[in-house]
Each structure stands twice: as C-alpha cells, then as structure tokens.
PDB file of C-alpha atoms in Angstrom:
ATOM      1  CA  ASP A 107      -7.886  27.514 -47.368  1.00 49.00           C
ATOM      2  CA  THR A 108     -11.570  28.563 -47.904  1.00 55.00           C
ATOM      3  CA  GLU A 109     -13.695  25.893 -49.975  1.00 91.00           C
ATOM      4  CA  VAL A 110     -15.803  29.009 -51.197  1.00 96.00           C
ATOM      5  CA  THR A 111     -14.378  30.474 -54.253  1.00 97.00           C
ATOM      6  CA  GLN A 112     -15.158  33.866 -55.240  1.00 97.00           C
ATOM      7  CA  THR A 113     -14.346  35.521 -58.598  1.00 97.00           C
ATOM      8  CA  PRO A 114     -13.109  38.292 -59.804  1.00 97.00           C
ATOM      9  CA  LYS A 115     -11.063  39.004 -56.576  1.00 96.00           C
ATOM     10  CA  HIS A 116     -10.967  42.706 -57.806  1.00 97.00           C
ATOM     11  CA  LEU A 117     -13.443  44.596 -60.169  1.00 97.00           C
ATOM     12  CA  VAL A 118     -13.496  48.050 -61.264  1.00 97.00           C
ATOM     13  CA  MET A 119     -16.646  49.074 -63.109  1.00 95.00           C
ATOM     14  CA  GLY A 120     -18.200  52.325 -64.314  1.00 94.00           C
ATOM     15  CA  MET A 121     -21.565  53.449 -63.310  1.00 93.00           C
ATOM     16  CA  THR A 122     -23.299  52.510 -66.478  1.00 92.00           C
ATOM     17  CA  ASN A 123     -21.641  49.215 -66.773  1.00 93.00           C
ATOM     18  CA  LYS A 124     -23.059  45.458 -66.206  1.00 96.00           C
ATOM     19  CA  LYS A 125     -21.005  43.072 -64.360  1.00 97.00           C
ATOM     20  CA  SER A 126     -21.096  39.896 -62.293  1.00 98.00           C
ATOM     21  CA  LEU A 127     -19.834  38.464 -59.137  1.00 98.00           C
ATOM     22  CA  LYS A 128     -19.613  34.742 -59.058  1.00 98.00           C
ATOM     23  CA  CYS A 129     -19.213  32.392 -56.150  1.00 98.00           C
ATOM     24  CA  GLU A 130     -18.955  28.547 -56.146  1.00 98.00           C
ATOM     25  CA  GLN A 131     -18.844  26.124 -53.401  1.00 97.00           C
ATOM     26  CA  HIS A 132     -18.428  22.319 -53.450  1.00 91.00           C
ATOM     27  CA  MET A 133     -19.418  21.381 -50.042  1.00 92.00           C
ATOM     28  CA  GLY A 134     -22.948  20.290 -50.775  1.00 92.00           C
ATOM     29  CA  HIS A 135     -24.235  23.186 -48.632  1.00 92.00           C
ATOM     30  CA  ARG A 136     -27.642  24.217 -49.590  1.00 91.00           C
ATOM     31  CA  ALA A 137     -27.602  27.758 -48.266  1.00 91.00           C
ATOM     32  CA  MET A 138     -25.628  30.472 -49.836  1.00 93.00           C
ATOM     33  CA  TYR A 139     -25.408  34.205 -48.883  1.00 94.00           C
ATOM     34  CA  TRP A 140     -24.297  37.561 -50.153  1.00 96.00           C
ATOM     35  CA  TYR A 141     -22.652  40.025 -47.704  1.00 96.00           C
ATOM     36  CA  LYS A 142     -21.386  43.429 -48.176  1.00 97.00           C
ATOM     37  CA  GLN A 143     -18.592  44.943 -46.221  1.00 96.00           C
ATOM     38  CA  LYS A 144     -17.441  48.421 -46.046  1.00 95.00           C
ATOM     39  CA  ALA A 145     -13.953  49.617 -44.686  1.00 91.00           C
ATOM     40  CA  LYS A 146     -13.807  49.127 -40.983  1.00 89.00           C
ATOM     41  CA  LYS A 147     -17.517  47.978 -40.629  1.00 93.00           C
ATOM     42  CA  PRO A 148     -18.993  44.560 -40.161  1.00 94.00           C
ATOM     43  CA  PRO A 149     -20.487  42.324 -43.005  1.00 95.00           C
ATOM     44  CA  GLU A 150     -24.011  43.154 -43.742  1.00 94.00           C
ATOM     45  CA  LEU A 151     -26.537  40.862 -45.052  1.00 93.00           C
ATOM     46  CA  MET A 152     -27.825  41.283 -48.509  1.00 96.00           C
ATOM     47  CA  PHE A 153     -29.318  38.036 -49.813  1.00 95.00           C
ATOM     48  CA  VAL A 154     -29.925  34.358 -48.732  1.00 92.00           C
ATOM     49  CA  TYR A 155     -30.644  31.614 -50.876  1.00 93.00           C
ATOM     50  CA  SER A 156     -31.879  28.435 -49.446  1.00 90.00           C
ATOM     51  CA  TYR A 157     -32.372  25.258 -51.656  1.00 91.00           C
ATOM     52  CA  GLU A 158     -31.682  27.536 -54.747  1.00 94.00           C
ATOM     53  CA  LYS A 159     -34.604  29.899 -53.643  1.00 93.00           C
ATOM     54  CA  LEU A 160     -34.275  33.457 -52.543  1.00 94.00           C
ATOM     55  CA  SER A 161     -35.514  33.279 -49.018  1.00 90.00           C
ATOM     56  CA  ILE A 162     -34.127  36.757 -47.659  1.00 88.00           C
ATOM     57  CA  ASN A 163     -33.577  40.027 -49.338  1.00 91.00           C
ATOM     58  CA  GLU A 164     -32.533  42.728 -46.977  1.00 90.00           C
ATOM     59  CA  SER A 165     -34.179  45.556 -49.099  1.00 90.00           C
ATOM     60  CA  VAL A 166     -31.083  45.808 -51.427  1.00 95.00           C
ATOM     61  CA  PRO A 167     -31.575  48.130 -54.369  1.00 96.00           C
ATOM     62  CA  SER A 168     -32.598  46.533 -57.522  1.00 96.00           C
ATOM     63  CA  ARG A 169     -29.308  47.463 -59.302  1.00 96.00           C
ATOM     64  CA  PHE A 170     -28.017  44.229 -57.447  1.00 98.00           C
ATOM     65  CA  SER A 171     -29.716  41.310 -58.685  1.00 97.00           C
ATOM     66  CA  PRO A 172     -28.797  37.883 -57.341  1.00 98.00           C
ATOM     67  CA  GLU A 173     -28.770  34.400 -59.135  1.00 97.00           C
ATOM     68  CA  CYS A 174     -28.570  31.040 -57.895  1.00 97.00           C
ATOM     69  CA  PRO A 175     -28.167  28.905 -61.239  1.00 95.00           C
ATOM     70  CA  ASN A 176     -27.692  25.695 -59.062  1.00 93.00           C
ATOM     71  CA  SER A 177     -26.809  24.331 -55.436  1.00 90.00           C
ATOM     72  CA  SER A 178     -23.226  25.087 -56.306  1.00 95.00           C
ATOM     73  CA  LEU A 179     -23.122  28.643 -57.634  1.00 97.00           C
ATOM     74  CA  LEU A 180     -24.406  31.971 -56.626  1.00 98.00           C
ATOM     75  CA  ASN A 181     -24.137  35.226 -58.803  1.00 98.00           C
ATOM     76  CA  LEU A 182     -24.245  38.819 -57.976  1.00 98.00           C
ATOM     77  CA  HIS A 183     -25.534  40.942 -61.196  1.00 98.00           C
ATOM     78  CA  LEU A 184     -24.649  44.483 -61.005  1.00 97.00           C
ATOM     79  CA  HIS A 185     -26.087  47.431 -62.951  1.00 95.00           C
ATOM     80  CA  ALA A 186     -26.058  50.965 -62.729  1.00 95.00           C
ATOM     81  CA  LEU A 187     -24.321  51.066 -59.661  1.00 95.00           C
ATOM     82  CA  GLN A 188     -23.138  54.163 -57.632  1.00 96.00           C
ATOM     83  CA  PRO A 189     -19.706  54.909 -56.190  1.00 96.00           C
ATOM     84  CA  GLU A 190     -21.028  54.216 -52.659  1.00 96.00           C
ATOM     85  CA  ASP A 191     -21.477  50.576 -53.555  1.00 97.00           C
ATOM     86  CA  SER A 192     -17.920  50.128 -53.767  1.00 97.00           C
ATOM     87  CA  ALA A 193     -17.023  47.665 -51.108  1.00 97.00           C
ATOM     88  CA  LEU A 194     -15.953  44.051 -50.285  1.00 97.00           C
ATOM     89  CA  TYR A 195     -18.626  41.783 -51.416  1.00 98.00           C
ATOM     90  CA  LEU A 196     -18.330  38.414 -49.377  1.00 97.00           C
ATOM     91  CA  CYS A 197     -20.015  35.100 -50.811  1.00 97.00           C
ATOM     92  CA  ALA A 198     -20.623  32.422 -47.873  1.00 94.00           C
ATOM     93  CA  SER A 199     -22.545  29.125 -47.665  1.00 93.00           C
ATOM     94  CA  SER A 200     -23.706  26.592 -44.953  1.00 90.00           C
ATOM     95  CA  GLN A 201     -25.646  23.410 -44.750  1.00 87.00           C
ATOM     96  CA  GLU A 202     -29.296  23.647 -44.055  1.00 73.00           C
ATOM     97  CA  THR A 203     -29.418  21.384 -41.085  1.00 50.00           C
ATOM     98  CA  GLY A 204     -31.242  23.546 -38.590  1.00 58.00           C
ATOM     99  CA  ALA A 205     -29.969  26.483 -36.391  1.00 61.00           C
ATOM    100  CA  MET A 206     -26.445  25.235 -35.441  1.00 64.00           C
ATOM    101  CA  ARG A 207     -24.682  25.993 -38.517  1.00 77.00           C
ATOM    102  CA  THR A 208     -21.138  27.207 -39.301  1.00 84.00           C
ATOM    103  CA  ILE A 209     -21.240  29.725 -42.095  1.00 88.00           C
ATOM    104  CA  TYR A 210     -18.116  29.487 -44.441  1.00 92.00           C
ATOM    105  CA  PHE A 211     -16.977  32.711 -46.221  1.00 94.00           C
ATOM    106  CA  GLY A 212     -14.919  33.366 -49.443  1.00 96.00           C
ATOM    107  CA  GLU A 213     -12.248  35.630 -49.712  1.00 95.00           C
ATOM    108  CA  GLY A 214     -14.317  38.283 -51.051  1.00 96.00           C
ATOM    109  CA  SER A 215     -14.457  40.244 -54.175  1.00 97.00           C
ATOM    110  CA  TRP A 216     -13.282  44.017 -53.995  1.00 97.00           C
ATOM    111  CA  LEU A 217     -15.545  46.225 -55.988  1.00 97.00           C
ATOM    112  CA  THR A 218     -14.457  49.648 -56.815  1.00 97.00           C
ATOM    113  CA  VAL A 219     -17.358  51.731 -58.782  1.00 97.00           C
ATOM    114  CA  VAL A 220     -15.974  54.904 -60.748  1.00 95.00           C
TER     115      VAL A 220
ATOM    116  CA  SER B 165     -30.869  47.230 -36.501  1.00 47.00           C
ATOM    117  CA  GLN B 166     -30.075  43.982 -34.948  1.00 52.00           C
ATOM    118  CA  GLN B 167     -26.312  44.427 -35.215  1.00 65.00           C
ATOM    119  CA  GLY B 168     -24.640  43.964 -31.718  1.00 73.00           C
ATOM    120  CA  GLU B 169     -21.907  46.185 -30.238  1.00 82.00           C
ATOM    121  CA  GLU B 170     -18.211  44.984 -29.440  1.00 85.00           C
ATOM    122  CA  ASP B 171     -15.807  46.675 -27.351  1.00 87.00           C
ATOM    123  CA  PRO B 172     -13.330  47.698 -27.295  1.00 93.00           C
ATOM    124  CA  GLN B 173     -13.162  48.918 -30.888  1.00 92.00           C
ATOM    125  CA  ALA B 174      -9.512  48.386 -31.078  1.00 94.00           C
ATOM    126  CA  LEU B 175      -7.001  46.761 -28.661  1.00 95.00           C
ATOM    127  CA  SER B 176      -3.290  46.909 -28.920  1.00 96.00           C
ATOM    128  CA  ILE B 177      -1.072  44.278 -26.851  1.00 96.00           C
ATOM    129  CA  GLN B 178       2.330  42.773 -26.752  1.00 97.00           C
ATOM    130  CA  GLU B 179       2.914  39.478 -27.966  1.00 97.00           C
ATOM    131  CA  GLY B 180       2.443  36.881 -24.952  1.00 97.00           C
ATOM    132  CA  GLU B 181      -0.501  38.981 -23.320  1.00 97.00           C
ATOM    133  CA  ASN B 182      -4.045  37.917 -23.061  1.00 97.00           C
ATOM    134  CA  ALA B 183      -6.578  39.609 -25.381  1.00 97.00           C
ATOM    135  CA  THR B 184     -10.394  40.073 -24.189  1.00 97.00           C
ATOM    136  CA  MET B 185     -13.247  41.149 -26.426  1.00 96.00           C
ATOM    137  CA  ASN B 186     -16.771  41.858 -25.418  1.00 96.00           C
ATOM    138  CA  CYS B 187     -20.024  41.606 -27.583  1.00 94.00           C
ATOM    139  CA  SER B 188     -23.441  42.674 -26.798  1.00 93.00           C
ATOM    140  CA  TYR B 189     -26.581  41.555 -28.938  1.00 90.00           C
ATOM    141  CA  LYS B 190     -30.104  42.379 -28.970  1.00 87.00           C
ATOM    142  CA  THR B 191     -32.126  39.524 -29.737  1.00 83.00           C
ATOM    143  CA  SER B 192     -32.868  35.898 -28.567  1.00 83.00           C
ATOM    144  CA  ILE B 193     -30.367  33.735 -30.123  1.00 83.00           C
ATOM    145  CA  ASN B 194     -29.866  30.125 -31.282  1.00 83.00           C
ATOM    146  CA  ASN B 195     -26.108  30.409 -31.000  1.00 87.00           C
ATOM    147  CA  LEU B 196     -23.422  33.070 -30.954  1.00 91.00           C
ATOM    148  CA  GLN B 197     -20.272  32.707 -33.373  1.00 93.00           C
ATOM    149  CA  TRP B 198     -16.898  34.380 -33.450  1.00 96.00           C
ATOM    150  CA  TYR B 199     -15.183  34.900 -36.619  1.00 96.00           C
ATOM    151  CA  ARG B 200     -11.739  36.126 -37.490  1.00 97.00           C
ATOM    152  CA  GLN B 201     -10.816  38.503 -40.403  1.00 97.00           C
ATOM    153  CA  ASN B 202      -7.407  39.422 -41.592  1.00 94.00           C
ATOM    154  CA  SER B 203      -7.206  42.893 -43.145  1.00 89.00           C
ATOM    155  CA  GLY B 204      -9.237  42.719 -46.708  1.00 82.00           C
ATOM    156  CA  ARG B 205      -9.607  39.154 -46.502  1.00 89.00           C
ATOM    157  CA  GLY B 206     -12.657  36.694 -45.889  1.00 91.00           C
ATOM    158  CA  LEU B 207     -13.989  35.658 -42.506  1.00 94.00           C
ATOM    159  CA  VAL B 208     -12.784  32.386 -40.807  1.00 94.00           C
ATOM    160  CA  HIS B 209     -14.968  30.793 -38.278  1.00 93.00           C
ATOM    161  CA  LEU B 210     -13.243  30.417 -35.014  1.00 96.00           C
ATOM    162  CA  ILE B 211     -15.860  28.975 -32.447  1.00 95.00           C
ATOM    163  CA  LEU B 212     -19.585  28.347 -31.920  1.00 92.00           C
ATOM    164  CA  ILE B 213     -21.408  28.614 -28.685  1.00 93.00           C
ATOM    165  CA  ARG B 214     -24.964  27.339 -28.264  1.00 91.00           C
ATOM    166  CA  SER B 215     -27.406  29.396 -26.258  1.00 90.00           C
ATOM    167  CA  ASN B 216     -27.569  26.936 -23.489  1.00 93.00           C
ATOM    168  CA  GLU B 217     -23.834  26.826 -23.058  1.00 95.00           C
ATOM    169  CA  ARG B 218     -21.815  29.027 -20.881  1.00 97.00           C
ATOM    170  CA  GLU B 219     -18.229  28.630 -21.702  1.00 98.00           C
ATOM    171  CA  LYS B 220     -16.460  26.852 -24.592  1.00 97.00           C
ATOM    172  CA  HIS B 221     -12.743  26.206 -25.234  1.00 97.00           C
ATOM    173  CA  SER B 222     -10.656  25.952 -28.463  1.00 96.00           C
ATOM    174  CA  GLY B 223      -6.871  25.851 -28.136  1.00 97.00           C
ATOM    175  CA  ARG B 224      -6.105  29.321 -26.997  1.00 97.00           C
ATOM    176  CA  LEU B 225      -9.519  30.565 -27.242  1.00 98.00           C
ATOM    177  CA  ARG B 226     -12.085  30.847 -24.517  1.00 98.00           C
ATOM    178  CA  VAL B 227     -15.716  31.859 -25.317  1.00 98.00           C
ATOM    179  CA  THR B 228     -18.272  32.698 -22.527  1.00 97.00           C
ATOM    180  CA  LEU B 229     -21.798  33.480 -23.002  1.00 96.00           C
ATOM    181  CA  ASP B 230     -24.472  35.272 -20.663  1.00 96.00           C
ATOM    182  CA  THR B 231     -27.737  35.043 -22.182  1.00 94.00           C
ATOM    183  CA  SER B 232     -29.371  36.889 -19.355  1.00 94.00           C
ATOM    184  CA  LYS B 233     -27.062  39.845 -20.145  1.00 94.00           C
ATOM    185  CA  LYS B 234     -27.053  39.046 -23.925  1.00 93.00           C
ATOM    186  CA  SER B 235     -23.305  39.127 -23.916  1.00 95.00           C
ATOM    187  CA  SER B 236     -20.342  37.088 -24.841  1.00 96.00           C
ATOM    188  CA  SER B 237     -16.618  37.451 -24.424  1.00 97.00           C
ATOM    189  CA  LEU B 238     -13.490  36.066 -26.451  1.00 98.00           C
ATOM    190  CA  LEU B 239     -10.479  35.321 -24.803  1.00 98.00           C
ATOM    191  CA  ILE B 240      -7.172  34.734 -26.762  1.00 98.00           C
ATOM    192  CA  THR B 241      -4.590  33.733 -24.457  1.00 98.00           C
ATOM    193  CA  ALA B 242      -0.662  33.964 -25.058  1.00 97.00           C
ATOM    194  CA  SER B 243      -1.397  36.116 -27.992  1.00 97.00           C
ATOM    195  CA  ARG B 244       0.978  36.049 -31.079  1.00 97.00           C
ATOM    196  CA  ALA B 245       1.820  38.657 -33.610  1.00 96.00           C
ATOM    197  CA  ALA B 246      -0.059  36.370 -36.251  1.00 96.00           C
ATOM    198  CA  ASP B 247      -3.459  36.950 -34.046  1.00 97.00           C
ATOM    199  CA  THR B 248      -3.351  40.441 -35.315  1.00 97.00           C
ATOM    200  CA  ALA B 249      -6.651  40.465 -37.187  1.00 97.00           C
ATOM    201  CA  SER B 250     -10.277  42.061 -36.618  1.00 96.00           C
ATOM    202  CA  TYR B 251     -12.604  39.743 -34.836  1.00 97.00           C
ATOM    203  CA  PHE B 252     -16.380  39.648 -35.048  1.00 96.00           C
ATOM    204  CA  CYS B 253     -19.248  38.334 -32.801  1.00 95.00           C
ATOM    205  CA  ALA B 254     -22.074  37.228 -35.072  1.00 92.00           C
ATOM    206  CA  ASN B 255     -25.536  35.818 -33.492  1.00 87.00           C
ATOM    207  CA  GLN B 256     -27.966  33.839 -35.051  1.00 78.00           C
ATOM    208  CA  ASP B 257     -31.554  34.765 -33.814  1.00 70.00           C
ATOM    209  CA  THR B 258     -34.392  32.494 -33.325  1.00 68.00           C
ATOM    210  CA  GLY B 259     -36.178  33.654 -36.300  1.00 67.00           C
ATOM    211  CA  ARG B 260     -33.580  34.456 -38.976  1.00 67.00           C
ATOM    212  CA  ARG B 261     -31.552  32.036 -41.140  1.00 66.00           C
ATOM    213  CA  ALA B 262     -28.377  34.223 -41.284  1.00 76.00           C
ATOM    214  CA  LEU B 263     -25.789  35.720 -38.971  1.00 84.00           C
ATOM    215  CA  THR B 264     -25.903  39.325 -37.931  1.00 87.00           C
ATOM    216  CA  PHE B 265     -22.337  40.628 -37.131  1.00 92.00           C
ATOM    217  CA  GLY B 266     -21.222  42.658 -34.385  1.00 92.00           C
ATOM    218  CA  SER B 267     -19.226  45.671 -34.912  1.00 93.00           C
ATOM    219  CA  GLY B 268     -16.064  44.123 -34.422  1.00 94.00           C
ATOM    220  CA  THR B 269     -12.732  44.756 -32.456  1.00 95.00           C
ATOM    221  CA  ARG B 270      -9.603  45.222 -34.343  1.00 96.00           C
ATOM    222  CA  LEU B 271      -6.734  43.499 -32.539  1.00 97.00           C
ATOM    223  CA  GLN B 272      -2.946  44.288 -33.000  1.00 97.00           C
ATOM    224  CA  VAL B 273      -0.351  42.019 -31.388  1.00 97.00           C
ATOM    225  CA  GLN B 274       2.878  43.971 -30.983  1.00 95.00           C
ATOM    226  CA  PRO B 275       5.926  41.504 -31.711  1.00 91.00           C
TER     227      PRO B 275
END
C-alpha cells in the first residue's frame, strides 16, 4: 500500500471553478513532487519542493499553483483550468539524502475539466 | 526533452514466458529506476540500478544498464497475468532532483 495519500481520487470542475488537490505523506520525506499524466503517456514533472521550498517549476502555467504548508503536506491549487488540463495528477515524495533516492507515488487524483 | 524512449511500446505474451523491455535515455545519470503502473493507478517502484552497476536482480526481475550506450533493459521471468501493467524506466540525471520518465511499455500477459 502506498504511504502517499492523495485526495480527492476524482474531481470534476468547470473552467471557472477554484479547487485544490491534496497530498500527504508521513514517511519523514523532505522532497515532494507533482507530476501530470495524460492517458497512455508517461508522467511529466510539474513541481518539486525540497524542505518546503519550491525548487523546480517546469514552466507550468500559473493556473496551477502549488503550496507546501509543511513537510508532510503538498497542495495543488487549480483555477481557470482548460479541458486539456484533464489528466491524472500524481503526488510523490522522497528522502532528501543525495542522488540515490526512490520516489514513492500516491494513487493519483483524476481531474476532469468541463 | 530529456524524456527517454522505451521499446516495445506494447508487448503481449503468454503466462510463463519472459518479457523484455528496453529503455534508452539521453543524459548522464546517477541512477536508473524502473516503475510499474497498473491501469489508472499510481506508480510502484520496482528496482534501482546505480550508474556504476551493470546488472541487478530482484525476485523475477533482472535489470541491466549500459551507460556507454545509455540504455537499460528490464527482464521479467516466468510472467504471470498479474504482471499486466505499464512499465516505465526513469532516470535521475546528475543535475536534477527529479525523475524523468521514459515513454513506457504496456505489457499484457495472457493467462
């Protein structure tokens, strides 16, 4: 069983809505990630947080806004999304102990923008 | 794009047969990892091979790494219907703190 918990599992939102995806881990990991995955495609990195600070933003549109309130929580705030943003959003975490780290994924949140 | 390529894109075999998936990448790496994803689910880590290793085993899995060719392979022996999933290689290059995933292989094991 994954130790990275994502909520909600499914979200349907309109293009004018504001919603949030939430992610929680209790493994003491200090790095957390958001990935986006379209159908039959590999996950694509969106954001990386290290020690609660944003360290990588892969040129993601500002309608996606990440937040890391503490070392266990990671949010992704969504506003004014487009239908092409519909995808599986995966949260992940890893220890910050050098290069040889395994990344643990949650089950994902399925987002549909209508 | 730093994304690697995997082949085949799709593979269908009978239970009990072996399955081999290949992965190529573009950058210098610290390590290469393989992940499995059941349809519509999260990714599960299978195995990590360091850049100074050439082969690694874990149960029915065997991974090889050839850094001179920037390629890796995953062999699943004695496959089972439950092995049906998508398999992704992911490399962690020397400059980044995140994984970049290959295009993936969809494996179907027929009972």
